[in-house]
């Protein structure tokens, strides 16, 4: 899927309904490997193939940057940031160290954040993933009482902040959540703890002031 969306042809953004394989191939893909890729993706429901005609299915449309349930960012990120370090998984089994640290030569988030393109891509992917995961999940959820919400490990930039009328009411505070977190009434840790082994996850939780005692993990 990453190859599909990374191809430079405008149709690779999945903004088409039906095309011929020839049209989809130009200008930067070889027709035969593209046919094979499309056949593979058709087998998991992204496209329907009828001879040379390729029809986009609803799940394939999520590869569009413009889809409301877009997974474009996630499709790009998994290939470029996760799959290759996964090849070093044996190192984790042997040493307990994350494979990404060994493969990339530094902790994963240091590697992501040292390059603005990479960290932008990571933010896009997280926006895709978390908005997909949260669909319907919080429809009737009420946050506990409190004025000030700290989104610990939240992305530095999210288009949804202005969409939700939060523009001007969001302050971005840098810091290391292993050391301390800003004071707030409610703490949100969205998609944070799974990144760490238990002792590290406990350090993150302990950095939340104990008197608050209100945490939400999703
Ligand atoms: C899996 S992402 C989740 C992002 C966001 N909360 C969401 O749900 O989309 C993990 C986040 O933790 C941040 N992070 C990793 N290590 C951190 C640290 N030591 N201190 C603060 N943030 C950190 C990363 O920059 C990244 O944004």
PDB file of N, CA and C and ligand atoms in Angstrom, residues 109 113 122-123 126-127 130 151-156 158 175-178 189-192 194-196 218, ligand 1:
ATOM      1  N   UNK A 109      12.252   7.503  18.725  1.00  0.00           N
ATOM      2  CA  UNK A 109      11.713   8.868  18.688  1.00  0.00           C
ATOM      3  C   UNK A 109      12.818   9.911  18.469  1.00  0.00           C
ATOM      4  N   UNK A 113      12.462  12.471  15.376  1.00  0.00           N
ATOM      5  CA  UNK A 113      12.401  13.912  15.607  1.00  0.00           C
ATOM      6  C   UNK A 113      13.610  14.681  15.099  1.00  0.00           C
ATOM      7  N   UNK A 122       5.344  11.394  10.616  1.00  0.00           N
ATOM      8  CA  UNK A 122       4.894  10.627  11.781  1.00  0.00           C
ATOM      9  C   UNK A 122       3.618  11.235  12.354  1.00  0.00           C
ATOM     10  N   UNK A 123       3.576  12.588  12.435  1.00  0.00           N
ATOM     11  CA  UNK A 123       2.360  13.257  12.953  1.00  0.00           C
ATOM     12  C   UNK A 123       1.165  12.951  12.060  1.00  0.00           C
ATOM     13  N   UNK A 126       0.033   9.425  12.753  1.00  0.00           N
ATOM     14  CA  UNK A 126      -0.669   9.279  14.029  1.00  0.00           C
ATOM     15  C   UNK A 126      -2.070   9.860  13.936  1.00  0.00           C
ATOM     16  N   UNK A 127      -2.187  10.985  13.202  1.00  0.00           N
ATOM     17  CA  UNK A 127      -3.529  11.570  13.034  1.00  0.00           C
ATOM     18  C   UNK A 127      -4.431  10.570  12.321  1.00  0.00           C
ATOM     19  N   UNK A 130      -5.040   7.453  14.893  1.00  0.00           N
ATOM     20  CA  UNK A 130      -5.877   7.690  16.072  1.00  0.00           C
ATOM     21  C   UNK A 130      -7.288   8.122  15.670  1.00  0.00           C
ATOM     22  N   UNK A 151      -2.528  16.862  26.997  1.00  0.00           N
ATOM     23  CA  UNK A 151      -2.428  15.730  26.065  1.00  0.00           C
ATOM     24  C   UNK A 151      -0.958  15.315  26.053  1.00  0.00           C
ATOM     25  N   UNK A 152      -0.614  14.356  26.907  1.00  0.00           N
ATOM     26  CA  UNK A 152       0.800  13.994  27.106  1.00  0.00           C
ATOM     27  C   UNK A 152       1.309  13.195  25.902  1.00  0.00           C
ATOM     28  N   UNK A 153       2.395  13.696  25.301  1.00  0.00           N
ATOM     29  CA  UNK A 153       2.898  13.024  24.099  1.00  0.00           C
ATOM     30  C   UNK A 153       2.002  13.283  22.909  1.00  0.00           C
ATOM     31  N   UNK A 154       1.245  14.357  22.980  1.00  0.00           N
ATOM     32  CA  UNK A 154       0.406  14.723  21.831  1.00  0.00           C
ATOM     33  C   UNK A 154       1.286  15.258  20.725  1.00  0.00           C
ATOM     34  N   UNK A 155       0.816  15.201  19.491  1.00  0.00           N
ATOM     35  CA  UNK A 155       1.625  15.711  18.400  1.00  0.00           C
ATOM     36  C   UNK A 155       1.751  17.222  18.487  1.00  0.00           C
ATOM     37  N   UNK A 156       2.843  17.766  17.930  1.00  0.00           N
ATOM     38  CA  UNK A 156       3.062  19.216  18.000  1.00  0.00           C
ATOM     39  C   UNK A 156       2.128  19.965  17.066  1.00  0.00           C
ATOM     40  N   UNK A 158      -1.625  19.515  14.824  1.00  0.00           N
ATOM     41  CA  UNK A 158      -2.797  18.711  14.451  1.00  0.00           C
ATOM     42  C   UNK A 158      -3.810  19.649  13.823  1.00  0.00           C
ATOM     43  N   UNK A 175       8.904  18.881  26.350  1.00  0.00           N
ATOM     44  CA  UNK A 175       9.430  18.274  27.570  1.00  0.00           C
ATOM     45  C   UNK A 175       9.523  16.774  27.436  1.00  0.00           C
ATOM     46  N   UNK A 176      10.111  16.177  28.460  1.00  0.00           N
ATOM     47  CA  UNK A 176      10.303  14.728  28.473  1.00  0.00           C
ATOM     48  C   UNK A 176       9.334  14.141  29.490  1.00  0.00           C
ATOM     49  N   UNK A 177       8.367  13.337  29.001  1.00  0.00           N
ATOM     50  CA  UNK A 177       7.350  12.854  29.938  1.00  0.00           C
ATOM     51  C   UNK A 177       7.882  11.849  30.950  1.00  0.00           C
ATOM     52  N   UNK A 178       9.139  11.430  30.792  1.00  0.00           N
ATOM     53  CA  UNK A 178       9.730  10.585  31.833  1.00  0.00           C
ATOM     54  C   UNK A 178      10.140  11.424  33.042  1.00  0.00           C
ATOM     55  N   UNK A 189      -3.437  10.316  27.829  1.00  0.00           N
ATOM     56  CA  UNK A 189      -2.260   9.639  27.263  1.00  0.00           C
ATOM     57  C   UNK A 189      -2.779   8.764  26.133  1.00  0.00           C
ATOM     58  N   UNK A 190      -2.765   9.319  24.963  1.00  0.00           N
ATOM     59  CA  UNK A 190      -3.343   8.623  23.821  1.00  0.00           C
ATOM     60  C   UNK A 190      -2.250   7.882  23.053  1.00  0.00           C
ATOM     61  N   UNK A 191      -2.310   6.549  23.108  1.00  0.00           N
ATOM     62  CA  UNK A 191      -1.400   5.760  22.294  1.00  0.00           C
ATOM     63  C   UNK A 191       0.056   5.970  22.727  1.00  0.00           C
ATOM     64  N   UNK A 192       0.243   6.035  24.040  1.00  0.00           N
ATOM     65  CA  UNK A 192       1.575   6.327  24.589  1.00  0.00           C
ATOM     66  C   UNK A 192       2.197   5.095  25.249  1.00  0.00           C
ATOM     67  N   UNK A 194       1.906   1.913  25.188  1.00  0.00           N
ATOM     68  CA  UNK A 194       2.256   0.694  24.454  1.00  0.00           C
ATOM     69  C   UNK A 194       3.682   0.766  23.879  1.00  0.00           C
ATOM     70  N   UNK A 195       4.237   1.995  23.783  1.00  0.00           N
ATOM     71  CA  UNK A 195       5.578   2.141  23.191  1.00  0.00           C
ATOM     72  C   UNK A 195       6.692   1.675  24.129  1.00  0.00           C
ATOM     73  N   UNK A 196       6.351   1.458  25.402  1.00  0.00           N
ATOM     74  CA  UNK A 196       7.404   1.282  26.405  1.00  0.00           C
ATOM     75  C   UNK A 196       7.238  -0.018  27.176  1.00  0.00           C
ATOM     76  N   UNK A 218      -6.112   5.900  25.865  1.00  0.00           N
ATOM     77  CA  UNK A 218      -6.876   5.293  24.772  1.00  0.00           C
ATOM     78  C   UNK A 218      -5.928   4.782  23.703  1.00  0.00           C
TER      79      UNK A 218
HETATM   80  C1  LIG B   1       2.545   6.734  19.307  1.00  0.00           C
HETATM   81  S1  LIG B   1       2.750   8.481  19.351  1.00  0.00           S
HETATM   82  C2  LIG B   1       1.149   9.026  19.960  1.00  0.00           C
HETATM   83  C3  LIG B   1       0.875  10.466  19.551  1.00  0.00           C
HETATM   84  C4  LIG B   1      -0.486  11.027  20.005  1.00  0.00           C
HETATM   85  N1  LIG B   1      -0.652  10.966  21.446  1.00  0.00           N
HETATM   86  C5  LIG B   1      -1.631  10.356  19.282  1.00  0.00           C
HETATM   87  O1  LIG B   1      -2.445   9.682  19.900  1.00  0.00           O
HETATM   88  O2  LIG B   1      -1.698  10.523  18.061  1.00  0.00           O
HETATM   89  C6  LIG B   1       3.811   8.657  20.745  1.00  0.00           C
HETATM   90  C7  LIG B   1       4.184  10.099  21.021  1.00  0.00           C
HETATM   91  O3  LIG B   1       5.010  10.146  22.203  1.00  0.00           O
HETATM   92  C8  LIG B   1       5.987  11.166  21.996  1.00  0.00           C
HETATM   93  N2  LIG B   1       7.139  10.896  22.872  1.00  0.00           N
HETATM   94  C9  LIG B   1       8.007   9.853  22.802  1.00  0.00           C
HETATM   95  N3  LIG B   1       8.914   9.941  23.806  1.00  0.00           N
HETATM   96  C10 LIG B   1       8.597  11.054  24.520  1.00  0.00           C
HETATM   97  C11 LIG B   1       9.164  11.653  25.691  1.00  0.00           C
HETATM   98  N4  LIG B   1      10.226  11.103  26.316  1.00  0.00           N
HETATM   99  N5  LIG B   1       8.588  12.781  26.171  1.00  0.00           N
HETATM  100  C12 LIG B   1       7.496  13.330  25.553  1.00  0.00           C
HETATM  101  N6  LIG B   1       6.907  12.799  24.443  1.00  0.00           N
HETATM  102  C13 LIG B   1       7.462  11.669  23.931  1.00  0.00           C
HETATM  103  C14 LIG B   1       6.343  11.037  20.531  1.00  0.00           C
HETATM  104  O4  LIG B   1       6.924  12.218  20.034  1.00  0.00           O
HETATM  105  C15 LIG B   1       4.978  10.754  19.905  1.00  0.00           C
HETATM  106  O5  LIG B   1       4.350  11.946  19.533  1.00  0.00           O
END
